[in-house]
mmCIF file of C-alpha atoms in Angstrom:
data_model
loop_
_atom_site.group_PDB
_atom_site.id
_atom_site.type_symbol
_atom_site.label_atom_id
_atom_site.label_comp_id
_atom_site.label_asym_id
_atom_site.label_seq_id
_atom_site.Cartn_x
_atom_site.Cartn_y
_atom_site.Cartn_z
ATOM 1 C CA GLN J 283 0.000 0.000 0.000
ATOM 2 C CA LYS J 284 1.333 3.411 -1.002
ATOM 3 C CA GLU J 285 1.926 5.773 1.915
ATOM 4 C CA VAL J 286 0.343 8.791 0.218
ATOM 5 C CA GLU J 287 -2.101 8.270 -2.630
ATOM 6 C CA GLN J 288 -3.383 10.747 -5.162
ATOM 7 C CA ASN J 289 -5.265 10.330 -8.412
ATOM 8 C CA SER J 290 -2.770 11.216 -11.142
ATOM 9 C CA GLY J 291 -5.435 12.866 -13.305
ATOM 10 C CA PRO J 292 -5.575 14.892 -15.354
ATOM 11 C CA LEU J 293 -8.444 16.647 -13.643
ATOM 12 C CA SER J 294 -10.013 19.022 -16.143
ATOM 13 C CA VAL J 295 -12.248 21.850 -14.950
ATOM 14 C CA PRO J 296 -13.612 24.930 -16.736
ATOM 15 C CA GLU J 297 -12.434 28.376 -15.769
ATOM 16 C CA GLY J 298 -14.381 29.712 -12.793
ATOM 17 C CA ALA J 299 -15.303 26.263 -11.443
ATOM 18 C CA ILE J 300 -14.198 24.632 -8.192
ATOM 19 C CA ALA J 301 -11.355 22.133 -8.511
ATOM 20 C CA SER J 302 -11.275 19.418 -5.852
ATOM 21 C CA LEU J 303 -8.025 17.526 -5.272
ATOM 22 C CA ASN J 304 -7.888 14.562 -2.935
ATOM 23 C CA CYS J 305 -5.231 12.689 -1.015
ATOM 24 C CA THR J 306 -5.274 9.704 1.339
ATOM 25 C CA TYR J 307 -2.499 8.554 3.631
ATOM 26 C CA SER J 308 -1.708 5.360 5.475
ATOM 27 C CA ASP J 309 0.147 6.434 8.622
ATOM 28 C CA ARG J 310 -2.375 7.169 11.358
ATOM 29 C CA VAL J 311 0.129 9.120 13.441
ATOM 30 C CA SER J 312 0.720 11.662 10.661
ATOM 31 C CA GLN J 313 0.740 15.109 12.179
ATOM 32 C CA SER J 314 0.795 17.722 9.451
ATOM 33 C CA PHE J 315 -0.110 17.914 5.814
ATOM 34 C CA PHE J 316 0.993 20.090 2.944
ATOM 35 C CA TRP J 317 -0.141 20.941 -0.556
ATOM 36 C CA TYR J 318 2.503 21.946 -3.080
ATOM 37 C CA ARG J 319 1.954 23.248 -6.600
ATOM 38 C CA GLN J 320 4.469 22.337 -9.287
ATOM 39 C CA TYR J 321 4.446 23.880 -12.732
ATOM 40 C CA SER J 322 5.989 21.836 -15.523
ATOM 41 C CA GLY J 323 9.782 21.923 -15.291
ATOM 42 C CA LYS J 324 9.721 23.947 -12.089
ATOM 43 C CA SER J 325 10.175 23.099 -8.425
ATOM 44 C CA PRO J 326 7.313 22.564 -5.955
ATOM 45 C CA GLU J 327 6.045 25.597 -4.068
ATOM 46 C CA LEU J 328 4.010 25.458 -0.873
ATOM 47 C CA ILE J 329 0.373 26.518 -1.175
ATOM 48 C CA MET J 330 -1.260 25.352 2.034
ATOM 49 C CA SER J 331 -0.507 23.501 5.234
ATOM 50 C CA ILE J 332 -2.978 22.020 7.716
ATOM 51 C CA TYR J 333 -2.643 20.039 10.934
ATOM 52 C CA SER J 334 -6.044 20.312 12.651
ATOM 53 C CA ASN J 335 -9.218 18.552 11.583
ATOM 54 C CA GLY J 336 -11.568 20.737 9.596
ATOM 55 C CA ASP J 337 -11.106 23.442 7.003
ATOM 56 C CA LYS J 338 -8.413 26.043 6.535
ATOM 57 C CA GLU J 339 -8.949 28.816 4.015
ATOM 58 C CA ASP J 340 -6.429 31.073 2.293
ATOM 59 C CA GLY J 341 -7.804 33.186 -0.523
ATOM 60 C CA ARG J 342 -9.184 30.914 -3.243
ATOM 61 C CA PHE J 343 -7.689 27.828 -1.585
ATOM 62 C CA THR J 344 -9.259 25.674 1.138
ATOM 63 C CA ALA J 345 -7.543 22.681 2.691
ATOM 64 C CA GLN J 346 -9.701 20.090 4.424
ATOM 65 C CA LEU J 347 -8.424 17.469 6.856
ATOM 66 C CA ASN J 348 -10.191 14.424 8.272
ATOM 67 C CA LYS J 349 -7.773 12.427 10.401
ATOM 68 C CA ALA J 350 -10.311 9.722 11.230
ATOM 69 C CA SER J 351 -10.704 8.969 7.517
ATOM 70 C CA GLN J 352 -7.006 9.677 6.807
ATOM 71 C CA TYR J 353 -8.034 12.068 4.094
ATOM 72 C CA VAL J 354 -6.895 15.539 3.086
ATOM 73 C CA SER J 355 -8.187 17.612 0.205
ATOM 74 C CA LEU J 356 -7.564 20.919 -1.524
ATOM 75 C CA LEU J 357 -10.346 23.015 -3.041
ATOM 76 C CA ILE J 358 -9.546 25.745 -5.528
ATOM 77 C CA ARG J 359 -12.410 28.172 -6.055
ATOM 78 C CA ASP J 360 -12.829 30.281 -9.183
ATOM 79 C CA SER J 361 -10.201 28.180 -10.984
ATOM 80 C CA GLN J 362 -7.991 30.040 -13.442
ATOM 81 C CA PRO J 363 -5.897 28.745 -16.358
ATOM 82 C CA SER J 364 -2.848 29.814 -14.336
ATOM 83 C CA ASP J 365 -3.822 27.182 -11.743
ATOM 84 C CA SER J 366 -3.019 24.470 -14.285
ATOM 85 C CA ALA J 367 -0.184 22.519 -12.676
ATOM 86 C CA THR J 368 0.552 19.345 -10.747
ATOM 87 C CA TYR J 369 -0.522 19.429 -7.116
ATOM 88 C CA LEU J 370 1.493 17.375 -4.655
ATOM 89 C CA CYS J 371 0.178 16.198 -1.316
ATOM 90 C CA ALA J 372 2.830 15.707 1.383
ATOM 91 C CA VAL J 373 2.465 14.129 4.808
ATOM 92 C CA HIS J 374 4.694 14.567 7.835
ATOM 93 C CA SER J 375 4.713 11.844 10.449
ATOM 94 C CA SER J 376 7.848 12.230 12.528
ATOM 95 C CA GLY J 377 11.382 13.479 12.336
ATOM 96 C CA ASP J 378 12.131 15.662 9.357
ATOM 97 C CA LYS J 379 10.751 13.520 6.554
ATOM 98 C CA LEU J 380 7.839 14.471 4.319
ATOM 99 C CA ILE J 381 6.259 11.722 2.239
ATOM 100 C CA PHE J 382 4.972 12.932 -1.116
ATOM 101 C CA GLY J 383 2.219 11.560 -3.304
ATOM 102 C CA THR J 384 2.636 11.204 -7.049
ATOM 103 C CA GLY J 385 0.644 14.380 -7.643
ATOM 104 C CA THR J 386 -2.565 15.239 -9.481
ATOM 105 C CA ARG J 387 -2.345 17.127 -12.736
ATOM 106 C CA LEU J 388 -4.958 19.890 -12.949
ATOM 107 C CA GLN J 389 -5.999 21.445 -16.243
ATOM 108 C CA VAL J 390 -8.187 24.556 -16.192
ATOM 109 C CA PHE J 391 -9.585 25.358 -19.620
ATOM 110 C CA PRO J 392 -10.970 28.760 -20.682
ATOM 111 C CA GLU F 12 19.949 36.441 -1.703
ATOM 112 C CA THR F 13 17.089 34.599 -0.053
ATOM 113 C CA GLY F 14 15.506 31.147 -0.277
ATOM 114 C CA VAL F 15 17.144 28.005 -1.599
ATOM 115 C CA THR F 16 19.532 28.312 -4.526
ATOM 116 C CA GLN F 17 20.667 25.401 -6.662
ATOM 117 C CA THR F 18 23.434 25.385 -9.245
ATOM 118 C CA PRO F 19 23.758 24.564 -12.025
ATOM 119 C CA ARG F 20 20.211 24.762 -13.411
ATOM 120 C CA HIS F 21 21.048 22.388 -16.232
ATOM 121 C CA LEU F 22 23.834 19.809 -16.520
ATOM 122 C CA VAL F 23 24.737 17.416 -19.308
ATOM 123 C CA MET F 24 27.413 14.903 -18.427
ATOM 124 C CA GLY F 25 28.940 11.786 -19.872
ATOM 125 C CA MET F 26 28.907 8.513 -18.001
ATOM 126 C CA THR F 27 32.600 8.819 -17.129
ATOM 127 C CA ASN F 28 32.439 12.399 -15.877
ATOM 128 C CA LYS F 29 32.535 13.661 -12.301
ATOM 129 C CA LYS F 30 30.398 16.638 -11.416
ATOM 130 C CA SER F 31 28.816 18.195 -8.344
ATOM 131 C CA LEU F 32 25.452 19.802 -7.669
ATOM 132 C CA LYS F 33 25.364 22.633 -5.171
ATOM 133 C CA CYS F 34 22.585 23.839 -2.906
ATOM 134 C CA GLU F 35 22.636 26.856 -0.607
ATOM 135 C CA GLN F 36 19.900 28.065 1.718
ATOM 136 C CA HIS F 37 19.555 31.469 3.349
ATOM 137 C CA LEU F 38 16.545 30.682 5.533
ATOM 138 C CA GLY F 39 18.299 29.760 8.759
ATOM 139 C CA HIS F 40 17.137 26.168 8.384
ATOM 140 C CA ASN F 41 19.095 23.271 9.830
ATOM 141 C CA ALA F 42 17.806 20.330 7.814
ATOM 142 C CA MET F 43 18.514 19.794 4.109
ATOM 143 C CA TYR F 44 17.407 17.177 1.604
ATOM 144 C CA TRP F 45 18.134 15.804 -1.846
ATOM 145 C CA TYR F 46 15.226 14.514 -3.933
ATOM 146 C CA LYS F 47 15.151 12.926 -7.357
ATOM 147 C CA GLN F 48 12.168 13.521 -9.620
ATOM 148 C CA SER F 49 11.817 11.374 -12.720
ATOM 149 C CA ALA F 50 9.018 11.656 -15.240
ATOM 150 C CA LYS F 51 5.711 10.256 -13.983
ATOM 151 C CA LYS F 52 7.235 9.135 -10.678
ATOM 152 C CA PRO F 53 6.784 10.584 -7.198
ATOM 153 C CA LEU F 54 9.514 12.563 -5.562
ATOM 154 C CA GLU F 55 12.165 10.116 -4.356
ATOM 155 C CA LEU F 56 13.959 11.063 -1.163
ATOM 156 C CA MET F 57 17.675 10.420 -1.530
ATOM 157 C CA PHE F 58 19.409 11.932 1.490
ATOM 158 C CA VAL F 59 18.484 13.823 4.640
ATOM 159 C CA TYR F 60 20.871 15.941 6.663
ATOM 160 C CA SER F 61 19.706 17.201 10.031
ATOM 161 C CA LEU F 62 21.992 19.433 12.089
ATOM 162 C CA GLU F 63 24.725 18.620 9.520
ATOM 163 C CA GLU F 64 24.537 14.897 10.149
ATOM 164 C CA ARG F 65 23.252 12.449 7.562
ATOM 165 C CA VAL F 66 20.191 10.847 9.073
ATOM 166 C CA GLU F 67 18.807 9.058 6.065
ATOM 167 C CA ASN F 68 20.208 7.378 2.991
ATOM 168 C CA ASN F 69 17.477 5.686 1.009
ATOM 169 C CA SER F 70 19.449 2.889 -0.669
ATOM 170 C CA VAL F 71 20.938 5.331 -3.107
ATOM 171 C CA PRO F 72 23.707 3.937 -5.376
ATOM 172 C CA SER F 73 27.222 4.877 -4.331
ATOM 173 C CA ARG F 74 27.715 6.836 -7.551
ATOM 174 C CA PHE F 75 25.778 9.573 -5.689
ATOM 175 C CA SER F 76 27.724 11.008 -2.758
ATOM 176 C CA PRO F 77 26.300 13.800 -0.581
ATOM 177 C CA GLU F 78 28.247 16.310 1.449
ATOM 178 C CA CYS F 79 26.964 18.812 3.995
ATOM 179 C CA PRO F 80 29.850 20.989 5.232
ATOM 180 C CA ASN F 81 27.557 23.287 7.237
ATOM 181 C CA SER F 82 23.856 23.916 7.755
ATOM 182 C CA SER F 83 23.644 26.299 4.790
ATOM 183 C CA HIS F 84 25.317 24.213 2.101
ATOM 184 C CA LEU F 85 24.628 20.829 0.577
ATOM 185 C CA PHE F 86 26.397 19.110 -2.293
ATOM 186 C CA LEU F 87 25.670 16.053 -4.375
ATOM 187 C CA HIS F 88 28.774 14.591 -5.979
ATOM 188 C CA LEU F 89 28.165 12.553 -9.106
ATOM 189 C CA HIS F 90 30.441 10.037 -10.799
ATOM 190 C CA THR F 91 30.049 7.267 -13.383
ATOM 191 C CA LEU F 92 26.328 7.922 -13.725
ATOM 192 C CA GLN F 93 23.974 5.937 -15.912
ATOM 193 C CA PRO F 94 21.457 7.273 -18.438
ATOM 194 C CA GLU F 95 18.611 6.281 -16.085
ATOM 195 C CA ASP F 96 19.978 8.814 -13.591
ATOM 196 C CA SER F 97 18.763 11.586 -15.861
ATOM 197 C CA ALA F 98 16.147 13.487 -13.841
ATOM 198 C CA LEU F 99 15.356 16.700 -12.005
ATOM 199 C CA TYR F 100 17.342 16.843 -8.768
ATOM 200 C CA LEU F 101 15.741 18.977 -6.112
ATOM 201 C CA CYS F 102 17.275 20.333 -2.955
ATOM 202 C CA ALA F 103 15.041 21.353 -0.071
ATOM 203 C CA SER F 104 15.531 22.763 3.396
ATOM 204 C CA SER F 105 13.427 23.007 6.523
ATOM 205 C CA ALA F 106 13.519 23.797 10.179
ATOM 206 C CA HIS F 107 14.406 20.935 12.494
ATOM 207 C CA PRO F 108 11.979 19.579 13.500
ATOM 208 C CA VAL F 109 9.813 20.356 10.491
ATOM 209 C CA ASP F 110 7.589 23.376 11.069
ATOM 210 C CA PHE F 111 3.909 22.427 10.819
ATOM 211 C CA ASN F 112 3.151 25.589 8.875
ATOM 212 C CA TYR F 113 6.055 25.828 6.451
ATOM 213 C CA GLY F 114 7.185 22.289 5.616
ATOM 214 C CA TYR F 115 10.018 22.271 3.103
ATOM 215 C CA THR F 116 11.295 25.037 0.863
ATOM 216 C CA PHE F 117 12.562 23.740 -2.456
ATOM 217 C CA GLY F 118 15.295 25.056 -4.698
ATOM 218 C CA SER F 119 14.703 25.513 -8.403
ATOM 219 C CA GLY F 120 16.297 22.172 -9.212
ATOM 220 C CA THR F 121 19.051 20.892 -11.497
ATOM 221 C CA ARG F 122 17.934 19.215 -14.709
ATOM 222 C CA LEU F 123 20.527 16.469 -15.226
ATOM 223 C CA THR F 124 20.994 14.630 -18.487
ATOM 224 C CA VAL F 125 23.451 11.715 -18.654
ATOM 225 C CA VAL F 126 24.632 10.863 -22.144
#
């Protein structure tokens, strides 16, 4: 079983719609969770972090965490073509190591 | 200069060459990492340095040799690489222990091609 699982996509949404990206993880003691955005050929950049159950909002982005279901998601409201990228879910359990998923490719079409 | 800086951005090397990748962070972090990213594969953790000591080595072939002379600098020495080693090599840094809000900060990466 993979430690962090994401649907590879592509997830295609029209401009202005809500994009919903999902991630599940296997380690129940995981403490904090991160969403990174990676444009093609570029390095990952941090968008959101979350460590408490519930929702955390930052502008057009909302991260949702459900530790009982071992599930974390990222919602992007009013999606723009510039949001088209690969979104990486990362999970921190202990020490300094983050475990990354394979990423979900998002395509926002005009 | 701020953030995490990696050099060179692009590198083409023959299988018999020796080269080094350099990473420098100006964030006051004390943990640094090397990741390999191949097409359609997840990020593969190669090495972890925490407080300048190597704390993880994920069964990486000996043709990759890391060096961390201080908490701001990290090197990856390469020798006798294979074509399958062609990939994007990413350096990252973080606080130790990892900050729940900030996670890792990545450098811009080195695109390595082995010919």
